[in-house]
Every structure is written in C-alpha cells, then in structure tokens.
Amino acid sequence: GGFCVYTDGSGFEGGVGAAAIAWNGNREGEWRTKHLGTEDEHTVFESEVAGAILALDIVKSTPRLTSVDIFTDCQPAITALTAPKPQPGQYLLAAFSPSIAAPPHSSHPQGLLPMGTSSCGHPR
C-alpha cells in the first residue's frame, strides 16, 4: 500500500527542529523528530529540509510501499531539493539527494508536494 508523509520545520523559543509524520488512510503511522540546535546555529530553512530527510527515513523503514507522497509547506525547500544549487544548508541537500535516488526497495517517493507556500526563513 501507499501513504502520505507530512513534514515541517520551525524555530521556537530559540531552538530549531524538524518533524515528519506518516498517515495511511485515516491512521497515524510512524513519526520522527529532530532538534537541530539553536537559532544562532541553524535556520528554519535547514529545519524544513531536515523534515524532508526525516520523511525519507520513514519511507526507508516501511516495507512493501507502492506509493508515497511527501508534503511540505516550504516552497524554497521543494525547489532546493529538486534542483540543488549552492546555498545555505547545502550539507542537508546533499544528504537528501542520495536517499531519494536510491530507495531501499522497489517503491520510492513520487515527489515532494506543496501544502501551501512559505518563505520558511529562506531568502526568495
């Protein structure tokens, strides 16, 4: 079967973090969170990309997938992940690309889908 994974990244009270949660039909599935560090060390854009990496971790750990849609609310992250170029957070973009190019089994993410648009702390 297939499912959807929703991602988000944000800054709150001086910290920056990311999360991803999978939904299969109306049921909540696996979820992941990651605290990246302080707002002095990391950007919200980095946290949005980290959320996409967490989504791929969920996909890798789920056997027998036939389809996966990954949703994010950060248009700059979608652009950066699908057409990488030198910019802040490059180390995260480099971690994402091999993961999506080499899925662990026959199914793989069909793509990143926008849930809306946000500047997500990244210059347009």
PDB file of C-alpha atoms in Angstrom:
ATOM      1  CA  GLY A   1       0.000   0.000   0.000  1.00  0.00           C
ATOM      2  CA  GLY A   2       0.873   3.659  -0.050  1.00  0.00           C
ATOM      3  CA  PHE A   3       0.743   6.555   2.323  1.00  0.00           C
ATOM      4  CA  CYS A   4       1.431  10.256   2.810  1.00  0.00           C
ATOM      5  CA  VAL A   5       4.183  11.818   4.889  1.00  0.00           C
ATOM      6  CA  TYR A   6       3.798  15.380   6.161  1.00  0.00           C
ATOM      7  CA  THR A   7       6.867  17.384   7.160  1.00  0.00           C
ATOM      8  CA  ASP A   8       7.557  20.618   8.977  1.00  0.00           C
ATOM      9  CA  GLY A   9      10.442  22.568  10.366  1.00  0.00           C
ATOM     10  CA  SER A  10      10.393  25.569  12.653  1.00  0.00           C
ATOM     11  CA  GLY A  11      12.087  27.710  15.209  1.00  0.00           C
ATOM     12  CA  PHE A  12      10.609  28.076  18.691  1.00  0.00           C
ATOM     13  CA  GLU A  13      11.949  29.736  21.842  1.00  0.00           C
ATOM     14  CA  GLY A  14      15.458  29.910  20.401  1.00  0.00           C
ATOM     15  CA  GLY A  15      15.596  26.317  19.148  1.00  0.00           C
ATOM     16  CA  VAL A  16      15.236  24.892  15.635  1.00  0.00           C
ATOM     17  CA  GLY A  17      13.734  21.488  14.878  1.00  0.00           C
ATOM     18  CA  ALA A  18      12.008  19.295  12.323  1.00  0.00           C
ATOM     19  CA  ALA A  19       9.326  16.627  12.227  1.00  0.00           C
ATOM     20  CA  ALA A  20       7.725  14.169   9.829  1.00  0.00           C
ATOM     21  CA  ILE A  21       4.637  12.008  10.309  1.00  0.00           C
ATOM     22  CA  ALA A  22       3.176   9.310   8.065  1.00  0.00           C
ATOM     23  CA  TRP A  23      -0.534   8.770   7.508  1.00  0.00           C
ATOM     24  CA  ASN A  24      -2.035   5.671   5.943  1.00  0.00           C
ATOM     25  CA  GLY A  25      -5.676   6.385   5.198  1.00  0.00           C
ATOM     26  CA  ASN A  26      -7.077   7.824   8.424  1.00  0.00           C
ATOM     27  CA  ARG A  27      -4.455   6.206  10.649  1.00  0.00           C
ATOM     28  CA  GLU A  28      -1.392   7.898  12.062  1.00  0.00           C
ATOM     29  CA  GLY A  29       1.756   5.930  11.362  1.00  0.00           C
ATOM     30  CA  GLU A  30       5.390   6.415  12.207  1.00  0.00           C
ATOM     31  CA  TRP A  31       6.813   9.795  13.099  1.00  0.00           C
ATOM     32  CA  ARG A  32      10.234  11.317  13.567  1.00  0.00           C
ATOM     33  CA  THR A  33      11.510  14.488  15.214  1.00  0.00           C
ATOM     34  CA  LYS A  34      14.940  16.121  15.269  1.00  0.00           C
ATOM     35  CA  HIS A  35      16.250  19.040  17.321  1.00  0.00           C
ATOM     36  CA  LEU A  36      18.910  20.724  15.171  1.00  0.00           C
ATOM     37  CA  GLY A  37      20.194  23.260  17.690  1.00  0.00           C
ATOM     38  CA  THR A  38      19.761  26.937  18.390  1.00  0.00           C
ATOM     39  CA  GLU A  39      18.557  29.680  16.050  1.00  0.00           C
ATOM     40  CA  ASP A  40      22.112  31.047  16.207  1.00  0.00           C
ATOM     41  CA  GLU A  41      23.424  27.780  14.727  1.00  0.00           C
ATOM     42  CA  HIS A  42      20.648  26.796  12.283  1.00  0.00           C
ATOM     43  CA  THR A  43      17.953  28.342  10.098  1.00  0.00           C
ATOM     44  CA  VAL A  44      14.302  27.458   9.693  1.00  0.00           C
ATOM     45  CA  PHE A  45      15.119  26.598   6.059  1.00  0.00           C
ATOM     46  CA  GLU A  46      17.553  23.936   7.326  1.00  0.00           C
ATOM     47  CA  SER A  47      14.826  22.560   9.573  1.00  0.00           C
ATOM     48  CA  GLU A  48      12.410  22.300   6.627  1.00  0.00           C
ATOM     49  CA  VAL A  49      14.987  20.301   4.641  1.00  0.00           C
ATOM     50  CA  ALA A  50      15.686  18.163   7.718  1.00  0.00           C
ATOM     51  CA  GLY A  51      11.945  17.399   7.847  1.00  0.00           C
ATOM     52  CA  ALA A  52      12.142  16.018   4.301  1.00  0.00           C
ATOM     53  CA  ILE A  53      15.117  13.850   5.312  1.00  0.00           C
ATOM     54  CA  LEU A  54      13.099  12.532   8.257  1.00  0.00           C
ATOM     55  CA  ALA A  55      10.293  11.692   5.817  1.00  0.00           C
ATOM     56  CA  LEU A  56      12.712   9.620   3.740  1.00  0.00           C
ATOM     57  CA  ASP A  57      13.813   7.805   6.894  1.00  0.00           C
ATOM     58  CA  ILE A  58      10.187   6.812   7.473  1.00  0.00           C
ATOM     59  CA  VAL A  59       9.894   5.653   3.853  1.00  0.00           C
ATOM     60  CA  LYS A  60      13.068   3.553   4.134  1.00  0.00           C
ATOM     61  CA  SER A  61      11.772   1.818   7.255  1.00  0.00           C
ATOM     62  CA  THR A  62       8.393   0.939   5.737  1.00  0.00           C
ATOM     63  CA  PRO A  63       8.303  -2.303   3.716  1.00  0.00           C
ATOM     64  CA  ARG A  64       6.018  -3.043   0.769  1.00  0.00           C
ATOM     65  CA  LEU A  65       5.167   0.509  -0.213  1.00  0.00           C
ATOM     66  CA  THR A  66       3.560   1.020  -3.584  1.00  0.00           C
ATOM     67  CA  SER A  67       3.379   4.808  -3.409  1.00  0.00           C
ATOM     68  CA  VAL A  68       4.416   7.657  -1.151  1.00  0.00           C
ATOM     69  CA  ASP A  69       3.625  11.353  -1.301  1.00  0.00           C
ATOM     70  CA  ILE A  70       5.701  13.716   0.816  1.00  0.00           C
ATOM     71  CA  PHE A  71       4.026  17.023   1.674  1.00  0.00           C
ATOM     72  CA  THR A  72       5.812  20.132   2.900  1.00  0.00           C
ATOM     73  CA  ASP A  73       4.760  23.749   3.432  1.00  0.00           C
ATOM     74  CA  CYS A  74       8.063  25.249   2.276  1.00  0.00           C
ATOM     75  CA  GLN A  75       8.325  26.101  -1.422  1.00  0.00           C
ATOM     76  CA  PRO A  76      12.034  27.083  -1.206  1.00  0.00           C
ATOM     77  CA  ALA A  77      12.826  23.650   0.287  1.00  0.00           C
ATOM     78  CA  ILE A  78      10.966  21.922  -2.562  1.00  0.00           C
ATOM     79  CA  THR A  79      12.903  23.986  -5.093  1.00  0.00           C
ATOM     80  CA  ALA A  80      16.227  23.335  -3.354  1.00  0.00           C
ATOM     81  CA  LEU A  81      15.598  19.591  -3.034  1.00  0.00           C
ATOM     82  CA  THR A  82      14.538  19.122  -6.634  1.00  0.00           C
ATOM     83  CA  ALA A  83      17.133  21.443  -8.210  1.00  0.00           C
ATOM     84  CA  PRO A  84      20.055  21.807  -5.781  1.00  0.00           C
ATOM     85  CA  LYS A  85      22.441  24.740  -6.148  1.00  0.00           C
ATOM     86  CA  PRO A  86      24.982  26.290  -3.767  1.00  0.00           C
ATOM     87  CA  GLN A  87      23.132  27.864  -0.819  1.00  0.00           C
ATOM     88  CA  PRO A  88      22.834  27.694   2.970  1.00  0.00           C
ATOM     89  CA  GLY A  89      22.046  24.197   4.229  1.00  0.00           C
ATOM     90  CA  GLN A  90      23.921  22.522   1.356  1.00  0.00           C
ATOM     91  CA  TYR A  91      25.034  19.666   3.619  1.00  0.00           C
ATOM     92  CA  LEU A  92      21.381  18.739   4.195  1.00  0.00           C
ATOM     93  CA  LEU A  93      20.544  18.909   0.496  1.00  0.00           C
ATOM     94  CA  ALA A  94      23.472  16.563  -0.167  1.00  0.00           C
ATOM     95  CA  ALA A  95      22.082  14.111   2.407  1.00  0.00           C
ATOM     96  CA  PHE A  96      18.627  14.170   0.806  1.00  0.00           C
ATOM     97  CA  SER A  97      19.616  13.556  -2.828  1.00  0.00           C
ATOM     98  CA  PRO A  98      21.229  10.090  -2.497  1.00  0.00           C
ATOM     99  CA  SER A  99      18.372   8.924  -0.279  1.00  0.00           C
ATOM    100  CA  ILE A 100      15.718   9.706  -2.844  1.00  0.00           C
ATOM    101  CA  ALA A 101      17.811   8.443  -5.770  1.00  0.00           C
ATOM    102  CA  ALA A 102      18.466   5.026  -4.238  1.00  0.00           C
ATOM    103  CA  PRO A 103      15.377   3.688  -2.447  1.00  0.00           C
ATOM    104  CA  PRO A 104      15.883   0.528  -0.352  1.00  0.00           C
ATOM    105  CA  HIS A 105      13.178  -1.449  -2.163  1.00  0.00           C
ATOM    106  CA  SER A 106      11.165  -1.227  -5.362  1.00  0.00           C
ATOM    107  CA  SER A 107       8.895   1.606  -4.269  1.00  0.00           C
ATOM    108  CA  HIS A 108      10.100   5.175  -3.904  1.00  0.00           C
ATOM    109  CA  PRO A 109       8.757   8.657  -3.218  1.00  0.00           C
ATOM    110  CA  GLN A 110       6.889  10.081  -6.170  1.00  0.00           C
ATOM    111  CA  GLY A 111       7.858  13.607  -5.208  1.00  0.00           C
ATOM    112  CA  LEU A 112       7.551  16.484  -2.819  1.00  0.00           C
ATOM    113  CA  LEU A 113       4.158  18.136  -2.913  1.00  0.00           C
ATOM    114  CA  PRO A 114       3.457  21.633  -1.597  1.00  0.00           C
ATOM    115  CA  MET A 115       0.853  22.081   1.149  1.00  0.00           C
ATOM    116  CA  GLY A 116       0.997  25.819   0.711  1.00  0.00           C
ATOM    117  CA  THR A 117       3.759  28.312   0.399  1.00  0.00           C
ATOM    118  CA  SER A 118       6.013  29.830   2.971  1.00  0.00           C
ATOM    119  CA  SER A 119       9.287  31.666   2.850  1.00  0.00           C
ATOM    120  CA  CYS A 120      10.469  29.297   5.672  1.00  0.00           C
ATOM    121  CA  GLY A 121      13.221  31.603   6.734  1.00  0.00           C
ATOM    122  CA  HIS A 122      14.931  31.371   3.357  1.00  0.00           C
ATOM    123  CA  PRO A 123      15.521  34.376   1.107  1.00  0.00           C
ATOM    124  CA  ARG A 124      13.418  34.210  -2.034  1.00  0.00           C
TER     125      ARG A 124
END
